[in-house]
Coordinates of C-alpha atoms and ligand atoms in Angstrom, one line a residue:
M889 CA -135.4 46.6 -15.4
A890 CA -133.5 44.6 -12.8
L891 CA -130.7 46.2 -10.9
I892 CA -127.7 44.1 -10.4
E893 CA -125.0 44.6 -7.8
V894 CA -121.6 43.7 -9.2
Q895 CA -119.3 42.5 -6.5
V896 CA -115.7 41.8 -6.1
P897 CA -115.3 38.2 -6.9
D898 CA -113.1 35.6 -5.1
I899 CA -109.7 37.2 -4.8
G900 CA -108.2 34.3 -2.9
D901 CA -106.2 35.0 0.2
L902 CA -106.0 38.7 -0.3
D903 CA -107.9 40.2 2.5
E904 CA -108.2 43.7 1.1
V905 CA -106.9 45.3 -2.1
A906 CA -106.9 48.9 -3.0
V907 CA -109.0 50.4 -5.8
I908 CA -106.5 52.2 -7.9
E909 CA -108.4 53.0 -11.0
L910 CA -112.1 53.5 -11.9
M911 CA -112.6 52.6 -15.5
V912 CA -116.3 53.4 -15.8
K913 CA -118.6 56.1 -14.6
V914 CA -122.3 56.4 -13.9
G915 CA -124.3 56.4 -17.2
D916 CA -121.7 54.2 -19.0
T917 CA -122.9 51.2 -20.9
V918 CA -120.7 48.3 -20.2
K919 CA -120.4 45.0 -21.9
A920 CA -120.1 41.6 -20.2
E921 CA -116.4 41.1 -19.4
Q922 CA -115.6 44.8 -19.6
S923 CA -113.1 45.9 -16.9
L924 CA -114.8 48.1 -14.3
I925 CA -112.0 48.9 -11.8
T926 CA -108.4 48.0 -11.2
V927 CA -107.4 46.7 -7.8
E928 CA -103.9 46.2 -6.6
S929 CA -102.0 44.3 -3.9
D930 CA -98.2 44.6 -3.5
K931 CA -97.6 41.8 -6.0
A932 CA -100.4 41.8 -8.4
S933 CA -102.8 44.2 -10.0
M934 CA -106.0 43.0 -11.7
E935 CA -108.9 44.4 -13.4
I936 CA -112.4 43.5 -12.1
P937 CA -114.7 42.7 -15.0
S938 CA -118.4 43.0 -15.2
S939 CA -120.2 39.7 -15.2
T940 CA -123.0 41.1 -17.2
A941 CA -123.8 43.9 -19.7
G942 CA -125.8 46.9 -18.6
V943 CA -125.8 50.6 -17.7
V944 CA -123.9 51.8 -14.7
K945 CA -126.5 53.3 -12.3
E946 CA -124.3 53.7 -9.2
L947 CA -120.7 53.5 -8.3
R948 CA -120.2 52.1 -4.8
V949 CA -116.4 52.4 -4.6
A950 CA -114.0 55.3 -4.8
L951 CA -110.3 55.6 -5.6
G952 CA -108.3 54.4 -2.7
D953 CA -111.1 52.4 -1.1
K954 CA -110.1 49.0 0.2
V955 CA -112.2 46.2 -1.1
K956 CA -112.5 42.5 -0.7
Q957 CA -114.5 39.6 -1.9
G958 CA -118.2 40.5 -1.8
T959 CA -117.7 44.3 -1.8
V960 CA -120.3 45.8 -4.1
V961 CA -118.4 47.7 -6.8
L962 CA -121.3 49.2 -8.6
V963 CA -125.0 48.8 -9.5
L964 CA -125.9 48.0 -13.1
E965 CA -129.2 48.1 -14.8
A966 CA -128.7 44.9 -16.8
A967 CA -129.2 45.0 -20.5
G968 CA -132.0 42.7 -21.3
A969 CA -132.3 41.9 -17.6
D970 CA -136.1 41.5 -18.0
S971 CA -135.6 38.7 -20.4
V972 CA -132.9 36.9 -18.5
P973 CA -133.5 37.6 -14.8
N974 CA -132.4 34.2 -13.7
Q975 CA -129.0 34.5 -15.2
A976 CA -128.5 37.9 -13.7
E977 CA -129.6 36.7 -10.3
A978 CA -127.3 33.8 -10.6
H979 CA -124.4 36.1 -11.0
V980 CA -125.4 38.1 -8.0
S981 CA -126.1 35.3 -5.7
T982 CA -123.2 33.3 -6.8
A983 CA -120.8 36.1 -6.1
Q984 CA -122.4 36.7 -2.7
A985 CA -122.1 33.0 -1.9
A986 CA -118.8 32.3 -3.4
P987 CA -116.4 31.1 -0.7
V988 CA -112.8 32.2 -0.8
S989 CA -110.8 29.6 -2.6
V990 CA -107.3 29.4 -1.4
A991 CA -106.0 26.3 -3.1
P992 CA -106.1 25.7 -6.8
V993 CA -108.2 22.6 -6.7
A994 CA -108.1 22.3 -10.4
P995 CA -105.7 19.6 -11.6
A996 CA -102.5 21.5 -11.6
P997 CA -99.6 20.5 -13.9
A998 CA -96.2 20.8 -12.4
A999 CA -95.2 24.2 -11.3
V1000 CA -91.7 23.0 -10.6
A1001 CA -90.7 19.6 -11.8
A1002 CA -88.8 17.4 -9.5
P1003 CA -85.1 17.1 -10.0
A1004 CA -83.6 13.7 -10.7
S1005 CA -82.0 13.8 -7.3
A1006 CA -83.8 15.3 -4.3
E1007 CA -80.5 16.3 -2.7
S1008 CA -79.1 18.7 -5.3
G1009 CA -78.9 19.0 -9.1
P1010 CA -81.0 20.8 -11.7
I1011 CA -84.5 21.8 -10.8
E1012 CA -86.8 22.8 -13.5
V1013 CA -89.0 25.7 -12.6
R1014 CA -92.2 25.8 -14.6
I1015 CA -95.1 28.2 -14.8
P1016 CA -97.5 27.2 -12.1
D1017 CA -101.3 27.1 -12.4
I1018 CA -102.2 30.6 -13.7
G1019 CA -105.8 29.8 -14.0
D1020 CA -107.6 30.6 -17.3
F1021 CA -104.7 32.6 -18.7
K1022 CA -103.1 31.5 -21.9
D1023 CA -100.1 32.9 -23.6
V1024 CA -99.2 35.5 -21.0
A1025 CA -96.2 37.6 -21.8
V1026 CA -93.0 37.7 -19.9
I1027 CA -92.5 41.4 -19.3
E1028 CA -89.8 41.5 -16.7
L1029 CA -87.0 39.1 -15.6
L1030 CA -86.2 39.6 -12.0
V1031 CA -83.2 37.3 -11.8
K1032 CA -80.2 36.5 -13.9
V1033 CA -77.9 33.5 -14.4
G1034 CA -75.7 33.1 -11.3
D1035 CA -78.2 34.7 -8.9
T1036 CA -79.0 32.8 -5.8
V1037 CA -82.7 32.7 -5.2
K1038 CA -84.8 31.9 -2.2
V1039 CA -88.0 30.0 -2.0
E1040 CA -90.8 32.4 -2.9
Q1041 CA -88.5 34.9 -4.5
S1042 CA -90.1 36.3 -7.6
L1043 CA -88.3 35.2 -10.8
M1044 CA -90.2 37.1 -13.4
T1045 CA -93.3 39.1 -14.1
V1046 CA -95.9 37.9 -16.6
E1047 CA -98.8 39.8 -17.8
S1048 CA -102.1 39.3 -19.6
D1049 CA -104.4 42.1 -20.6
K1050 CA -106.2 41.7 -17.3
A1051 CA -103.7 40.9 -14.7
S1052 CA -100.0 41.0 -14.0
M1053 CA -98.3 38.7 -11.6
E1054 CA -94.9 37.6 -10.4
I1055 CA -93.9 34.0 -10.8
P1056 CA -92.3 32.9 -7.5
S1057 CA -89.7 30.2 -7.2
A1058 CA -90.9 27.2 -5.3
A1059 CA -87.3 26.2 -4.7
A1060 CA -84.1 27.7 -3.5
G1061 CA -81.0 27.5 -5.5
V1062 CA -78.7 29.1 -8.0
V1063 CA -80.0 30.2 -11.4
K1064 CA -78.3 28.1 -14.0
E1065 CA -80.3 28.9 -17.1
I1066 CA -83.2 31.1 -18.0
K1067 CA -85.3 29.5 -20.6
V1068 CA -87.4 32.5 -21.5
K1069 CA -86.7 36.0 -22.6
L1070 CA -88.6 39.3 -22.5
G1071 CA -91.6 39.2 -24.7
D1072 CA -91.9 35.4 -24.8
T1073 CA -95.4 34.1 -24.1
V1074 CA -95.8 31.3 -21.6
N1075 CA -98.4 28.9 -20.4
I1076 CA -99.0 26.7 -17.5
G1077 CA -96.2 24.1 -17.2
D1078 CA -93.7 25.9 -19.4
L1079 CA -90.1 25.5 -18.3
V1080 CA -88.8 29.0 -17.4
V1081 CA -85.8 28.6 -15.2
I1082 CA -83.3 25.8 -14.3
L1083 CA -81.9 26.1 -10.8
E1084 CA -79.0 24.3 -9.3
G1085 CA -80.9 23.2 -6.3
S1086 CA -80.2 22.6 -2.7
A1087 CA -81.7 20.1 -0.2
V1088 CA -84.3 22.7 0.7
A1089 CA -85.2 23.1 -2.9
A1090 CA -85.7 19.4 -3.4
T1091 CA -88.4 19.4 -0.8
A1092 CA -90.1 22.3 -2.5
V1093 CA -90.7 20.9 -5.9
L1094 CA -94.1 20.1 -7.2
V1095 CA -95.1 17.2 -9.3
P1096 CA -98.2 17.0 -11.5
N1097 CA -101.5 16.9 -9.6
Q1098 CA -99.9 17.8 -6.3
A1099 CA -101.6 21.1 -6.2
E1100 CA -101.4 21.2 -2.4
A1101 CA -97.6 21.3 -2.7
L1102 CA -97.9 24.5 -4.6
V1103 CA -99.7 26.1 -1.7
K1104 CA -97.0 25.4 0.7
P1105 CA -93.7 24.7 -1.0
A1106 CA -91.0 24.3 1.6
G1107 CA -93.2 25.8 4.2
A1108 CA -93.7 29.0 2.2
A1109 CA -97.1 30.4 1.8
P1110 CA -98.0 31.7 -1.7
I1111 CA -101.5 32.7 -2.0
F1112 CA -103.8 32.2 -4.9
V1113 CA -105.3 35.3 -6.3
A1114 CA -108.4 34.7 -8.2
T1115 CA -108.2 36.4 -11.5
T1116 CA -110.8 38.4 -13.2
T1117 CA -111.9 36.4 -16.1
P1118 CA -115.6 36.3 -16.8
A1119 CA -115.6 32.7 -15.7
M1120 CA -114.5 33.9 -12.3
A1121 CA -116.9 36.7 -12.1
A1122 CA -119.6 34.1 -12.7
A1123 CA -118.0 32.3 -9.8
A1124 CA -115.8 29.6 -11.1
P1125 CA -113.0 30.3 -8.7
A1126 CA -111.3 26.9 -8.7
A1127 CA -110.5 27.2 -12.4
T1128 CA -109.0 30.6 -12.2
A1129 CA -106.5 30.7 -9.5
V1130 CA -103.1 32.3 -9.9
S1131 CA -100.2 31.8 -7.7
V1132 CA -98.9 35.0 -6.1
P1133 CA -96.7 35.1 -3.0
T1134 CA -97.9 37.3 -0.3
H1135 CA -94.4 38.7 0.1
A1136 CA -91.0 37.7 -1.0
P1137 CA -88.6 38.1 1.9
G1138 CA -85.3 39.1 0.4
G1139 CA -86.8 38.7 -3.0
A1140 CA -86.9 41.2 -5.8
T1141 CA -89.5 43.9 -5.6
L1142 CA -92.0 44.4 -8.3
G1143 CA -90.1 47.3 -9.8
L1144 CA -92.8 48.0 -12.4
P1145 CA -94.2 51.4 -13.1
H1146 CA -97.5 52.0 -11.4
A1147 CA -100.0 51.1 -14.2
S1148 CA -102.7 48.7 -14.8
P1149 CA -102.0 45.6 -17.0
S1150 CA -104.0 47.0 -19.9
V1151 CA -102.1 50.3 -19.7
R1152 CA -98.8 48.4 -19.7
K1153 CA -99.9 46.4 -22.6
F1154 CA -100.9 49.5 -24.5
A1155 CA -97.6 51.1 -23.7
R1156 CA -95.7 48.0 -24.9
E1157 CA -97.6 48.0 -28.2
L1158 CA -96.6 51.6 -28.8
G1159 CA -93.0 51.0 -27.6
V1160 CA -93.4 53.6 -24.8
P1161 CA -90.9 53.2 -21.9
L1162 CA -93.4 53.3 -19.1
N1163 CA -90.9 54.2 -16.4
E1164 CA -90.4 57.5 -18.3
V1165 CA -94.1 58.4 -18.3
K1166 CA -95.4 60.6 -15.5
G1167 CA -98.6 59.3 -14.1
S1168 CA -101.5 61.6 -13.4
G1169 CA -103.7 59.0 -11.7
L1170 CA -104.0 58.3 -8.0
K1171 CA -100.6 58.2 -6.3
G1172 CA -98.9 58.9 -9.6
R1173 CA -100.5 56.0 -11.4
I1174 CA -100.0 56.0 -15.2
T1175 CA -103.2 56.1 -17.2
E1176 CA -103.8 55.4 -20.8
A1177 CA -104.2 59.1 -21.4
D1178 CA -100.7 59.6 -19.9
V1179 CA -99.2 57.1 -22.3
Q1180 CA -101.0 58.8 -25.2
S1181 CA -99.8 62.2 -24.2
F1182 CA -96.2 61.0 -23.7
T1183 CA -96.4 59.5 -27.2
R1184 CA -97.6 62.7 -28.7
S1185 CA -94.8 64.6 -26.9
V1186 CA -92.1 62.3 -28.3
M1187 CA -93.6 62.3 -31.8
G1188 CA -93.8 66.1 -31.8
G1189 CA -90.2 66.3 -30.7
A1190 CA -91.1 68.0 -27.5
V1191 CA -89.5 65.4 -25.3
Q1192 CA -87.0 62.6 -26.0
T1193 CA -87.0 59.1 -24.5
L1194 CA -84.0 58.6 -22.3
A1195 CA -82.7 56.0 -24.8
A1196 CA -82.9 58.6 -27.6
A1197 CA -81.4 61.3 -25.4
A1198 CA -78.5 58.9 -24.6
Q1199 CA -78.0 58.1 -28.2
H1200 CA -77.8 61.8 -29.2
K1201 CA -75.9 62.8 -26.1
P1202 CA -72.7 64.7 -26.8
A1203 CA -69.5 63.0 -26.1
A1204 CA -69.2 64.7 -22.8
G1205 CA -72.4 63.0 -21.6
G1206 CA -75.8 64.4 -20.7
S1207 CA -75.6 65.5 -17.1
G1208 CA -73.3 62.9 -15.9
G1209 CA -70.7 62.5 -18.6
D1210 CA -67.0 62.8 -17.5
G1211 CA -65.9 64.8 -20.5
A1212 CA -63.1 62.3 -21.3
A1213 CA -64.1 62.3 -25.0
L1214 CA -63.4 66.0 -25.1
G1215 CA -60.0 65.5 -23.6
L1216 CA -61.0 67.0 -20.3
I1217 CA -59.8 65.9 -17.0
P1218 CA -62.2 63.6 -15.1
W1219 CA -65.2 65.0 -13.3
P1220 CA -64.3 65.3 -9.6
K1221 CA -65.5 62.4 -7.5
V1222 CA -66.1 63.4 -4.0
D1223 CA -67.4 61.4 -1.0
F1224 CA -69.6 64.2 0.2
A1225 CA -70.8 62.2 3.2
K1226 CA -67.3 62.7 4.6
F1227 CA -68.1 66.4 5.1
G1228 CA -71.6 66.1 6.5
P1229 CA -75.0 64.5 6.1
I1230 CA -76.3 64.1 2.5
E1231 CA -79.3 62.8 0.7
R1232 CA -79.1 61.3 -2.8
K1233 CA -82.0 61.8 -5.2
E1234 CA -82.4 60.7 -8.8
M1235 CA -82.9 63.6 -11.3
S1236 CA -86.4 63.8 -12.8
R1237 CA -87.0 62.6 -16.3
I1238 CA -87.5 66.1 -17.7
K1239 CA -84.3 67.4 -16.0
K1240 CA -82.3 64.5 -17.5
I1241 CA -83.7 65.2 -21.0
S1242 CA -83.4 69.0 -20.8
G1243 CA -79.9 68.6 -19.2
A1244 CA -78.7 66.7 -22.3
N1245 CA -80.2 69.4 -24.6
L1246 CA -78.8 72.3 -22.6
L1247 CA -75.4 70.7 -22.5
R1248 CA -75.4 70.3 -26.3
N1249 CA -76.6 73.8 -26.8
A1250 CA -74.1 75.3 -24.3
I1251 CA -71.2 73.3 -25.8
M1252 CA -72.0 73.6 -29.5
I1253 CA -73.2 77.2 -29.8
P1254 CA -70.6 80.0 -29.6
A1255 CA -73.0 82.1 -27.6
V1256 CA -72.6 85.6 -26.4
T1257 CA -75.0 87.5 -24.1
N1258 CA -75.6 91.3 -24.3
H1259 CA -77.2 93.1 -21.3
D1260 CA -79.2 96.2 -21.6
D1261 CA -82.0 98.1 -19.9
A1262 CA -85.3 99.4 -21.3
D1263 CA -87.2 102.3 -19.8
I1264 CA -90.7 100.9 -19.4
T1265 CA -92.1 103.7 -17.2
D1266 CA -94.8 104.8 -19.7
L1267 CA -95.5 101.2 -20.9
E1268 CA -96.0 100.0 -17.4
A1269 CA -98.4 103.0 -16.7
F1270 CA -100.3 102.0 -19.8
R1271 CA -100.4 98.4 -18.8
V1272 CA -101.6 99.2 -15.3
A1273 CA -104.3 101.6 -16.7
T1274 CA -105.4 98.9 -19.2
N1275 CA -105.7 96.3 -16.4
L1276 CA -107.7 98.8 -14.3
E1277 CA -110.1 99.3 -17.2
T1278 CA -110.4 95.5 -17.5
D1279 CA -111.0 95.2 -13.7
K1280 CA -113.9 97.7 -14.0
A1281 CA -115.4 95.9 -17.0
V1282 CA -115.2 92.6 -15.2
K1283 CA -116.8 94.0 -12.1
S1284 CA -119.7 95.3 -14.1
G1285 CA -120.3 91.9 -15.7
G1286 CA -118.1 92.3 -18.8
A1287 CA -115.2 90.2 -19.9
G1288 CA -111.5 91.0 -19.9
V1289 CA -108.0 89.6 -19.7
K1290 CA -105.2 90.8 -17.5
V1291 CA -102.1 91.7 -19.4
T1292 CA -98.5 91.2 -18.1
M1293 CA -95.3 92.8 -19.4
L1294 CA -94.5 89.6 -21.2
A1295 CA -97.3 90.1 -23.7
F1296 CA -95.8 93.5 -24.7
L1297 CA -92.3 91.9 -24.8
I1298 CA -93.5 89.3 -27.3
K1299 CA -95.0 92.0 -29.5
A1300 CA -91.9 94.2 -29.2
C1301 CA -89.6 91.2 -30.0
V1302 CA -91.7 90.5 -33.2
A1303 CA -91.0 94.1 -34.3
A1304 CA -87.2 93.7 -33.6
L1305 CA -87.2 90.3 -35.3
K1306 CA -88.7 91.9 -38.4
K1307 CA -86.1 94.6 -38.4
Y1308 CA -83.2 92.1 -37.8
P1309 CA -84.3 88.9 -39.5
E1310 CA -81.1 87.0 -38.7
F1311 CA -82.4 86.7 -35.1
N1312 CA -85.4 84.8 -36.6
S1313 CA -83.3 82.2 -38.4
S1314 CA -81.8 78.8 -38.0
L1315 CA -78.5 77.3 -39.2
D1316 CA -78.8 74.4 -41.6
G1317 CA -75.3 73.2 -42.6
D1318 CA -73.8 76.1 -44.5
S1319 CA -77.2 77.7 -45.1
I1320 CA -79.2 80.1 -42.9
I1321 CA -83.0 79.6 -43.0
Y1322 CA -84.8 82.9 -42.6
K1323 CA -88.3 82.3 -41.2
Q1324 CA -91.1 84.4 -42.4
Y1325 CA -93.3 83.5 -39.5
F1326 CA -93.0 84.8 -36.0
H1327 CA -93.7 82.0 -33.5
I1328 CA -92.5 83.1 -30.1
G1329 CA -91.7 80.5 -27.3
F1330 CA -91.9 81.5 -23.7
A1331 CA -90.2 79.6 -20.9
A1332 CA -92.8 78.5 -18.3
D1333 CA -91.8 77.3 -14.9
T1334 CA -93.9 74.2 -14.0
P1335 CA -93.8 71.6 -11.3
N1336 CA -92.6 69.1 -13.9
G1337 CA -89.7 71.3 -15.0
L1338 CA -89.2 73.9 -17.6
M1339 CA -91.6 73.9 -20.6
V1340 CA -91.6 76.2 -23.6
P1341 CA -95.1 76.7 -25.1
V1342 CA -95.2 78.7 -28.3
I1343 CA -97.4 81.6 -29.3
K1344 CA -97.9 81.0 -33.0
D1345 CA -98.1 83.9 -35.5
A1346 CA -97.5 86.5 -32.8
D1347 CA -97.2 89.2 -35.5
K1348 CA -100.8 88.7 -36.4
K1349 CA -102.2 88.9 -32.8
G1350 CA -102.9 91.8 -30.5
I1351 CA -101.8 92.1 -26.8
F1352 CA -105.1 90.8 -25.5
Q1353 CA -105.1 87.7 -27.7
I1354 CA -101.4 87.0 -26.8
S1355 CA -102.2 87.5 -23.1
T1356 CA -105.2 85.1 -23.4
E1357 CA -103.2 82.4 -25.2
M1358 CA -100.3 82.8 -22.8
G1359 CA -102.5 82.3 -19.8
E1360 CA -104.1 79.2 -21.4
L1361 CA -100.7 77.8 -22.5
A1362 CA -99.1 78.5 -19.1
K1363 CA -101.9 76.7 -17.3
K1364 CA -101.7 73.7 -19.7
A1365 CA -97.9 73.6 -19.1
R1366 CA -98.4 73.6 -15.3
D1367 CA -101.1 70.9 -15.6
G1368 CA -98.7 68.8 -17.9
K1369 CA -101.3 69.0 -20.7
L1370 CA -99.4 70.8 -23.4
S1371 CA -99.6 69.1 -26.8
P1372 CA -96.4 68.7 -28.8
A1373 CA -97.8 71.1 -31.4
E1374 CA -98.1 73.7 -28.7
M1375 CA -94.4 73.3 -27.8
S1376 CA -92.9 73.2 -31.3
G1377 CA -92.1 75.6 -34.1
A1378 CA -90.7 78.5 -32.1
S1379 CA -88.5 80.9 -34.1
F1380 CA -87.4 82.9 -31.0
T1381 CA -87.8 82.4 -27.3
I1382 CA -88.3 84.7 -24.3
S1383 CA -87.4 83.6 -20.8
S1384 CA -88.9 85.9 -18.3
L1385 CA -88.0 85.9 -14.6
G1386 CA -89.7 89.2 -14.2
G1387 CA -92.3 87.8 -11.8
I1388 CA -89.6 86.5 -9.6
G1389 CA -86.7 88.9 -9.4
G1390 CA -83.0 89.1 -10.2
R1391 CA -81.1 91.5 -12.4
Y1392 CA -79.5 89.8 -15.4
F1393 CA -78.7 86.2 -16.5
T1394 CA -77.3 84.4 -19.5
P1395 CA -80.1 82.2 -21.0
I1396 CA -79.0 79.2 -23.1
I1397 CA -80.2 79.3 -26.7
N1398 CA -83.0 76.8 -27.5
A1399 CA -81.5 75.2 -30.6
P1400 CA -82.1 75.3 -33.5
E1401 CA -83.1 78.9 -32.7
V1402 CA -80.2 81.4 -32.8
A1403 CA -81.2 83.8 -30.0
I1404 CA -83.1 84.0 -26.8
L1405 CA -84.1 87.0 -24.7
G1406 CA -83.9 86.8 -20.9
V1407 CA -85.9 89.3 -18.9
C1408 CA -85.6 90.1 -15.2
K1409 CA -87.6 92.2 -12.8
S1410 CA -88.1 95.9 -13.6
Q1411 CA -87.3 98.4 -10.8
M1412 CA -87.2 102.1 -10.3
E1413 CA -83.8 103.6 -10.9
P1414 CA -82.4 107.1 -11.0
V1415 CA -81.8 107.9 -14.6
W1416 CA -79.9 111.0 -15.8
D1417 CA -82.1 112.9 -18.3
G1418 CA -79.4 115.4 -19.2
K1419 CA -80.3 117.8 -16.4
A1420 CA -81.2 115.7 -13.4
F1421 CA -81.7 112.2 -12.1
V1422 CA -85.3 111.2 -12.6
P1423 CA -87.0 108.0 -11.3
R1424 CA -87.6 105.6 -14.2
L1425 CA -88.8 102.0 -14.3
M1426 CA -86.0 100.0 -15.9
L1427 CA -86.4 96.5 -17.3
P1428 CA -83.2 94.4 -17.5
L1429 CA -82.8 92.6 -20.8
S1430 CA -80.3 89.8 -21.5
L1431 CA -80.0 88.7 -25.1
T1432 CA -78.0 85.6 -25.9
W1433 CA -77.2 85.0 -29.5
D1434 CA -75.3 82.6 -31.8
H1435 CA -72.1 84.2 -33.0
R1436 CA -72.0 82.0 -36.1
V1437 CA -75.1 83.7 -37.4
I1438 CA -75.2 87.1 -35.6
D1439 CA -72.6 89.7 -35.1
G1440 CA -72.0 91.6 -31.9
A1441 CA -73.0 94.9 -33.5
A1442 CA -76.3 93.4 -34.7
A1443 CA -77.0 92.1 -31.2
A1444 CA -76.3 95.5 -29.7
R1445 CA -78.6 97.1 -32.3
F1446 CA -81.3 94.5 -31.6
N1447 CA -81.3 95.3 -27.9
V1448 CA -81.2 99.1 -28.5
Y1449 CA -84.2 98.8 -30.9
L1450 CA -86.1 96.6 -28.5
A1451 CA -85.5 99.1 -25.7
Q1452 CA -86.7 101.9 -27.9
I1453 CA -89.9 100.1 -28.7
L1454 CA -90.5 99.3 -25.0
G1455 CA -89.7 102.9 -24.2
D1456 CA -92.3 104.1 -26.7
F1457 CA -94.6 101.4 -27.9
R1458 CA -96.0 103.6 -30.7
R1459 CA -92.8 102.7 -32.6
V1460 CA -94.3 99.2 -33.2
M1461 CA -96.6 100.8 -35.8
L1462 CA -93.8 102.5 -37.7
Ligands
CAO2958 N1 -90.8 93.1 -13.9 C1 -91.6 93.3 -12.8 N2 -92.7 92.6 -12.6 C2 -93.0 91.7 -13.5 C3 -92.3 91.4 -14.6 C4 -91.1 92.2 -14.8 N3 -90.3 92.0 -15.9 N4 -92.9 90.4 -15.3 C5 -93.9 90.1 -14.6 N5 -94.1 90.8 -13.5 C6 -95.1 90.8 -12.5 C7 -96.5 90.6 -13.2 O1 -97.0 91.9 -13.5 C8 -97.2 90.0 -12.1 O2 -97.5 91.0 -11.1 P1 -99.0 91.2 -10.5 O3 -99.4 89.8 -10.0 O4 -98.8 92.2 -9.4 O5 -99.8 91.7 -11.6 C9 -96.2 89.1 -11.4 O6 -94.9 89.5 -11.8 C10 -96.4 87.6 -11.9 O7 -96.3 87.6 -13.3 P2 -96.4 86.1 -14.0 O8 -95.1 85.4 -13.8 O9 -97.6 85.4 -13.4 O10 -96.8 86.4 -15.5 P3 -95.8 86.6 -16.7 O11 -96.7 86.9 -17.8 O12 -94.8 87.6 -16.4 O13 -95.1 85.2 -16.8 C11 -94.8 82.9 -17.1 C12 -95.8 84.0 -17.2 C13 -95.5 81.6 -17.4 C14 -93.7 83.1 -18.2 C15 -94.1 82.9 -15.7 O14 -95.1 82.6 -14.8 C16 -93.0 81.9 -15.6 O15 -93.2 80.6 -15.5 N6 -91.7 82.4 -15.5 C17 -90.5 81.6 -15.3 C18 -89.8 81.3 -16.6 C19 -88.5 80.6 -16.3 O16 -88.4 79.7 -15.5 N7 -87.4 81.0 -17.0 C20 -86.1 80.5 -16.7 C21 -85.7 79.7 -17.9 S1 -84.0 79.4 -18.0 O17 -83.8 78.2 -16.9

């Protein structure tokens, strides 16, 4: 079997591009034309395809590596290489020998048609030679009517399934008309923009078969990035050149989410707003798995797109509304910089979405919070003893799981919810839905923001199983890997700040639930036992409840009962 080195083909004037995605691994069988890696410059990203089919034997590049024409990407054992050695060799040697092709020597139709008058007047900007690409989609318009554009300034971004690129203006002028809209597909020579030109612009225009003019319109220096079509991988550079400016002084920036063309295409097909997807790849790059997981979260109702959040936002606005619709006085506008140095930062996507939800819940639910304390001295002693036993078992080679107070709290809450079913309900118009299942959500603090995974059927599970599941779910939450199913269906939520500190707080109900328990850090306190003050470990509880469904007396009873259970856990069995 012949081993074939697959090299980076002609990438035009780009000296070095960064490897931003590895799409295959050792052992993978790849087809001819299959994308192997994605590389990126500041204006274009492109996938490098395999020129031949085979099995990946060795990867020669890593994420973040800088590569250029001729860099060996990987070594393939060519499928059927024995039978077609010459063809395989041809690929290798051609790639090695291929010179960098800067100018698109193929006959180029007009990139920009000459205006009637060279002094001023309308200039038709057309799609330049984009190599072998056909029907590329316009995915971003970077200018609007009335904008003044400079030579080389990017006008729009187009994208195929293998490369995305910005279309620069070869002329300066004012945008009079934009002939394409988002989603349109374009081809070489298509009219995209009409500019009101200037004298400079007139010298920048191209006419058919003046490919050289495209290389240096008005003294500017676009470069021609060879694309990644199979033809190109087999070294047919002249036919596959794409015009991409090295930089666009004063021009629009790319502004696209960090993702490869195929991922962007995938997101478009699903209607996923890529700028709302958090990337897990190198330098936050968005992968196909990220798009899938975002889609699952939206479908499962765990997250909302910003558009949906804005649509459902209460009149007062998500986090930035001025409350005018509620008849409130305007939100104070202050020039903070007047008082000292400041830094402005956009809120994260999760904060924006959860902000809108919290605002709705805070405004719409007549919520009351009851505070109480539970004596967990004995329970804590039991928990510590249990964990010591587990430690011993683990040290002698056995298995075991560490339990925290939260697992006991979940179990205790289930008992209280069974006794006071209105806390395990939801409002539906004029009806109250009493749930006969006990799915308990717990707030988890993650680098991405607050997430609420759910322990399903907590009534049917023991403390060890709950602890195990909690550990797994909390880890998934921190890794951003919770599935929508794992975050939905809660009938009651616990928010524990016990590992951090504090005394009491007023948690906001997670609608459509009707109550939430907040828990803070337990501490030793002197408690009067009728004869003397004795040191007891007291756990602060804060129960917020929806007054439309629950009465104050029921809330007080719920807390008292919960504290009783935590005080003597045997009561769970009663
Ligand atoms: N009192 C005293 N100590 C407590 C305690 C309490 N109520 N609850 C937990 N602890 C201790 C644990 O025993 C553990 O101590 P050791 O390491 O010595 O054993 C330590 O605090 C850390 O516990 P933990 O936080 O890792 O575990 P947990 O089961 O209590 O909580 C989780 C898990 C995921 C809920 C928690 O890590 C978390 O994210 N909490 C924040 C939730 C939050 O942000 N709520 C606010 C929502 S409203 O904006």
